[in-house]
Amino acid sequence: MRFLVFDLKRIFSGKTLVLLCLLSPIIVVFIFSTVISPMLYTAGGLRFNLAICDEDGSEGVQEFISQMLNSQALKDLVTSYPVKTEEDGVAMLESGDISVFVHVPAGLFESMRTGEAVKVDIISTKAHALEANLTSMTLKSSLEIVGKSQNVMEAARLLLIDKGVDEAQADEYLTESTNDAITRYMSRRETLGDGGPISPVGEYLPVEYYISAIFSIFAALAMLPLIHFSAADSSGAILRRGLLCGIGTGGFFAARIVSGAIFVLLVLTMLFPTSLLLKLADTVLGGSYANNFAALAVSLVLSALCFSALALTVAVWLPNENTALWTGFFLVIGMAAFCGALIPEGALPKWASLIGRWLPIRSTMRLLSVSLFDFDRQIFLQDALKALGFSALLLLLGWLGLNRRGSGA
Amino acid sequence: MFIKAEGLSKKYGGVSALSGVSFSLERGEVLGLFGLNGSGKSTLLDILALAARPDEGKICFDGAEVLYKTAQARRRIGYVPQEIALFEELTVRENLLCWSRLPGKKAKERADETAEKLNLTDFYKKKVSALSGGMKRRVNLAVALLGQPELLVLDEPFAGVDADNTDWIETKLREMADGGVAQIVSGHSPDQIMPLIDSILVLSRGESVWYGSKETFLAEAEGVGVNRKMQGIIRGEAL
């Protein structure tokens, strides 16, 4: 225990390092949201053509599409082309005339009214994955909210009929109130974008993507100081002295894993206020983030444990500190690239995406994303188990490597 | 006989680092260990400090073999590695507490006592990174003394230490030897550690090429010079 306390004191002794670890992700998120992303949006680099095939054709869906295309998220980015059939849309996509094709199936509005699951197809090519993601995110969150409003309106319609109001009048009420709800929601979405806490310059951004990506990358980068400490200690006289002073490989291992995990947790700490802000957006400003604090806490602990174990493994299996540090650095970059943290996963070649599925950053990114923005128990459990599996494997490798270093003792 | 080492051998990946080395040591005796780089000095010291296990041979403390009771035996050994095995980010006091085997209050008392003994009190609350090379050597030694060892194993304790600190460390080690602490001290230059030692073991390519008392060595070196005699032994030349 005493060794752990001093190990923590060592790791946290560099105040500049600690401050950098704490603030860097926030600074990068801020720069991304205030400079890089608006540049992408306003420079026209992201402007794209979109075709919509509305097989439903109802007034509600038309209103919804109109509002969506004029939303803060898409209005300056999208030129839309209506097409009559799905084949026409796919043909335009194949010829390169459009980047994204949205197919609204027949009966969508009715399905929403009756509370059934609805599905809108968003078809794109790998080269336009970012545009497809942006469209998908806007559409998904809008559909969710509108769907919920629909259910409330439908309940109100039934209540009106129960109370003896004429069915035609009740239907008219439903159509009007639904359109009103869509308009209000889409307008509120703009308000959220303009003055909301996520994007200070007023642009709607795919925050789900870059907040989890940036924090995951920084958590992985936090491995570098840990690799430095572990490599220096385990290759030099420190480990030997530790063994002779009765600390033993077990004590050394436990102290380094726990202190490393606490250090990585520090980097991820700022996700808690972020989550609070999102919660605020959800309840006050009308956002649609279903975050879960307990899941977030579990995600942070698992991510921290995973990266702490990875840092120790790299440090004890590579021959010296310099090699371990460079390997650690390139490992972070490689993992980030393969896991879709640097570029969206949809834009990656299939083989790269497959490799990425078996790297820890992907699980941690998904855990953070799911627990911060769109909690889904099944996805969370799946990725939590994966992160736990990575941690167990890395802990075992770290332990074996450390024993090898202290072998014979 | 306090310590008896018999036929110690160690291989690293098929390369012999130490081959059949034997010697003995009384309480309070200081053995000087000489040899070129790669001669097996550090391997022998690691084995004697019970930080590495020999492939063959045994070590006895007071007649009892220790290789399979290392945890107990380690408590009797203080090890001063050639490198500075300290946490640079911590203060001298924190380093002494961190490496202590004793619980809470006792650890603090022992740390204070050791620091006083080695004149470290002025630097007690300074970070190790702020100390000079010589001072770091002192702290390195202080950590080894925390457990009040019966055997002190020192790997080149004077490497990179200025003359003042060398004299000071030498005096302290001599005082400890007079107090009954057996010591094994490695070095390159016989001149530097000759005043401290009582017996000599010379290694070359992992083998013991000379072992005997300091008096015998000095008698053989007469007219040749201590350094030249040592070089001759190491290179296998007849002088």
Coordinates of C-alpha atoms in Angstrom, one line a residue, chain A residues 89-296:
Chain A
G89 CA -31.5 7.3 -56.4
V90 CA -29.0 4.4 -56.5
A91 CA -28.2 5.2 -60.2
M92 CA -27.4 8.8 -59.2
L93 CA -25.2 7.6 -56.4
E94 CA -23.4 5.2 -58.7
S95 CA -22.8 7.9 -61.3
G96 CA -21.4 10.2 -58.6
D97 CA -24.0 12.9 -59.0
I98 CA -24.9 12.6 -55.3
S99 CA -23.1 11.6 -52.2
V100 CA -26.0 10.3 -50.1
F101 CA -29.3 8.8 -51.0
V102 CA -32.1 8.8 -48.5
H103 CA -35.0 6.3 -49.0
V104 CA -38.2 6.9 -47.1
P105 CA -40.3 3.7 -47.3
A106 CA -44.1 3.8 -47.9
G107 CA -46.1 3.9 -44.7
L108 CA -43.5 5.5 -42.5
F109 CA -45.8 8.2 -41.2
E110 CA -48.5 5.7 -40.3
S111 CA -45.9 3.4 -38.6
M112 CA -44.7 6.3 -36.5
R113 CA -48.3 7.1 -35.6
T114 CA -48.9 3.6 -34.4
G115 CA -45.6 3.5 -32.5
E116 CA -44.1 0.8 -34.7
A117 CA -40.4 0.8 -35.4
V118 CA -39.5 2.8 -38.5
K119 CA -36.5 2.5 -40.8
V120 CA -35.1 5.1 -43.3
D121 CA -32.4 3.8 -45.5
I122 CA -29.3 6.0 -45.9
I123 CA -27.2 4.8 -48.8
S124 CA -23.7 6.1 -49.5
T125 CA -20.3 5.1 -50.7
K126 CA -17.2 4.7 -48.5
A127 CA -15.8 7.9 -50.0
H128 CA -18.7 9.8 -48.6
A129 CA -18.9 8.2 -45.1
L130 CA -18.7 11.5 -43.3
E131 CA -21.6 13.0 -45.2
A132 CA -23.6 9.8 -44.6
N133 CA -22.8 9.9 -40.9
L134 CA -23.9 13.6 -40.7
T135 CA -27.1 12.8 -42.4
S136 CA -27.7 9.7 -40.4
M137 CA -27.1 11.5 -37.1
T138 CA -29.4 14.4 -37.9
L139 CA -32.1 12.0 -39.2
K140 CA -31.8 9.6 -36.3
S141 CA -32.1 12.1 -33.5
S142 CA -34.9 14.0 -35.3
L143 CA -36.8 10.8 -36.0
E144 CA -36.5 9.7 -32.4
I145 CA -37.9 12.9 -31.1
V146 CA -40.6 13.2 -33.7
G147 CA -41.5 9.6 -33.2
K148 CA -42.0 10.3 -29.5
S149 CA -44.1 13.4 -30.2
Q150 CA -46.2 11.3 -32.6
N151 CA -46.9 8.8 -29.9
V152 CA -48.1 11.5 -27.6
M153 CA -50.2 13.1 -30.3
E154 CA -51.7 9.7 -31.2
A155 CA -52.6 9.2 -27.5
A156 CA -54.2 12.7 -27.5
R157 CA -56.2 11.9 -30.6
L158 CA -57.6 8.7 -29.1
L159 CA -58.4 10.6 -25.9
L160 CA -60.3 13.2 -27.9
I161 CA -62.3 10.4 -29.7
D162 CA -63.0 8.9 -26.3
K163 CA -64.3 12.2 -25.1
G164 CA -66.7 12.3 -28.0
V165 CA -64.9 14.5 -30.4
D166 CA -65.6 13.8 -34.1
E167 CA -62.9 11.4 -35.6
A168 CA -62.3 13.7 -38.6
Q169 CA -61.7 16.6 -36.2
A170 CA -59.4 14.5 -34.1
D171 CA -57.4 13.5 -37.2
E172 CA -57.1 17.1 -38.2
Y173 CA -55.9 18.0 -34.7
L174 CA -53.3 15.2 -35.0
T175 CA -52.0 16.3 -38.4
E176 CA -51.8 20.0 -37.3
S177 CA -50.2 19.3 -33.9
T178 CA -47.7 16.8 -35.4
N179 CA -46.6 19.3 -38.0
D180 CA -46.4 22.0 -35.3
A181 CA -44.3 19.6 -33.1
I182 CA -41.9 18.9 -36.0
T183 CA -41.5 22.6 -36.8
R184 CA -41.0 23.4 -33.1
Y185 CA -38.5 20.6 -32.6
M186 CA -36.4 21.4 -35.7
S187 CA -36.4 25.1 -34.7
R188 CA -35.3 24.2 -31.2
R189 CA -32.6 22.0 -32.7
E190 CA -31.3 25.2 -34.3
T191 CA -31.5 27.1 -31.0
L192 CA -29.5 24.3 -29.3
G193 CA -26.9 24.5 -32.0
D194 CA -26.6 28.3 -31.8
G195 CA -26.4 28.7 -28.1
G196 CA -25.7 25.3 -26.8
P197 CA -22.8 24.1 -24.7
I198 CA -21.3 21.8 -27.2
S199 CA -20.5 24.2 -30.1
P200 CA -19.7 27.7 -29.0
V201 CA -19.7 29.1 -32.5
G202 CA -23.1 27.9 -33.3
E203 CA -22.6 25.0 -35.6
Y204 CA -24.3 21.7 -35.1
L205 CA -21.5 19.1 -34.9
P206 CA -21.5 15.3 -34.7
V207 CA -20.3 15.5 -31.1
E208 CA -20.9 11.8 -30.5
Y209 CA -18.2 11.0 -32.8
Y210 CA -15.4 13.4 -31.9
I211 CA -15.9 13.7 -28.1
S212 CA -15.5 9.9 -27.7
A213 CA -12.8 9.7 -30.3
I214 CA -10.7 12.6 -28.8
F215 CA -11.1 11.3 -25.2
S216 CA -10.2 7.8 -26.2
I217 CA -7.1 8.9 -28.1
F218 CA -6.0 11.1 -25.1
A219 CA -6.6 8.2 -22.7
A220 CA -4.4 6.0 -25.0
L221 CA -1.8 8.8 -25.2
A222 CA -1.7 8.9 -21.4
M223 CA 0.0 5.5 -21.7
L224 CA 3.2 7.2 -22.8
P225 CA 4.2 8.6 -19.4
L226 CA 3.2 5.3 -17.8
I227 CA 5.4 3.4 -20.4
H228 CA 8.3 5.8 -19.5
F229 CA 8.0 5.0 -15.7
S230 CA 7.5 1.3 -16.1
A231 CA 10.2 0.8 -18.7
A232 CA 12.7 2.8 -16.7
D233 CA 11.9 0.9 -13.5
S234 CA 11.7 -2.6 -14.9
S235 CA 14.9 -2.5 -16.9
G236 CA 17.0 -0.9 -14.3
A237 CA 18.1 -1.4 -10.7
I238 CA 14.7 -0.2 -9.4
L239 CA 12.9 -3.5 -9.9
R240 CA 15.9 -5.4 -8.4
R241 CA 15.9 -3.1 -5.4
G242 CA 12.2 -3.5 -5.1
L243 CA 12.5 -7.3 -5.0
L244 CA 15.2 -7.1 -2.3
C245 CA 13.2 -4.6 -0.3
G246 CA 10.3 -7.1 -0.1
I247 CA 8.0 -5.3 -2.6
G248 CA 8.2 -8.2 -5.0
T249 CA 6.9 -8.5 -8.5
G250 CA 3.3 -8.8 -7.3
G251 CA 3.5 -5.5 -5.3
F252 CA 5.2 -3.8 -8.2
F253 CA 2.7 -5.0 -10.7
A254 CA -0.3 -4.1 -8.5
A255 CA 1.0 -0.6 -7.7
R256 CA 1.8 0.2 -11.4
I257 CA -1.6 -1.1 -12.7
V258 CA -3.6 0.8 -10.0
S259 CA -1.6 4.1 -10.3
G260 CA -1.6 3.8 -14.1
A261 CA -5.4 3.3 -14.1
I262 CA -5.8 6.4 -11.8
F263 CA -3.6 8.4 -14.1
V264 CA -5.7 7.5 -17.2
L265 CA -8.9 8.2 -15.2
L266 CA -7.6 11.7 -14.7
V267 CA -7.5 12.2 -18.4
L268 CA -11.1 10.9 -18.7
T269 CA -12.4 12.8 -15.7
M270 CA -13.6 15.8 -17.8
L271 CA -16.1 13.5 -19.4
F272 CA -18.2 13.8 -16.2
P273 CA -18.8 17.5 -16.6
T274 CA -19.3 16.8 -20.3
S275 CA -21.9 14.2 -19.5
L276 CA -23.6 16.7 -17.1
L277 CA -23.8 19.3 -19.8
L278 CA -25.3 16.8 -22.2
K279 CA -27.8 15.9 -19.5
L280 CA -28.6 19.6 -19.2
A281 CA -29.0 19.8 -22.9
D282 CA -31.4 16.8 -22.7
T283 CA -33.7 18.2 -20.0
V284 CA -33.5 21.9 -20.5
L285 CA -32.6 22.6 -24.1
G286 CA -34.4 19.7 -25.8
G287 CA -31.5 17.6 -27.0
S288 CA -31.8 13.9 -27.3
Y289 CA -28.9 12.5 -25.4
A290 CA -29.7 9.3 -23.4
N291 CA -26.6 9.3 -21.2
N292 CA -26.1 7.0 -18.2
F293 CA -23.8 8.0 -15.3
A294 CA -23.3 4.5 -13.9
A295 CA -22.4 3.2 -17.4
L296 CA -20.1 6.1 -17.9

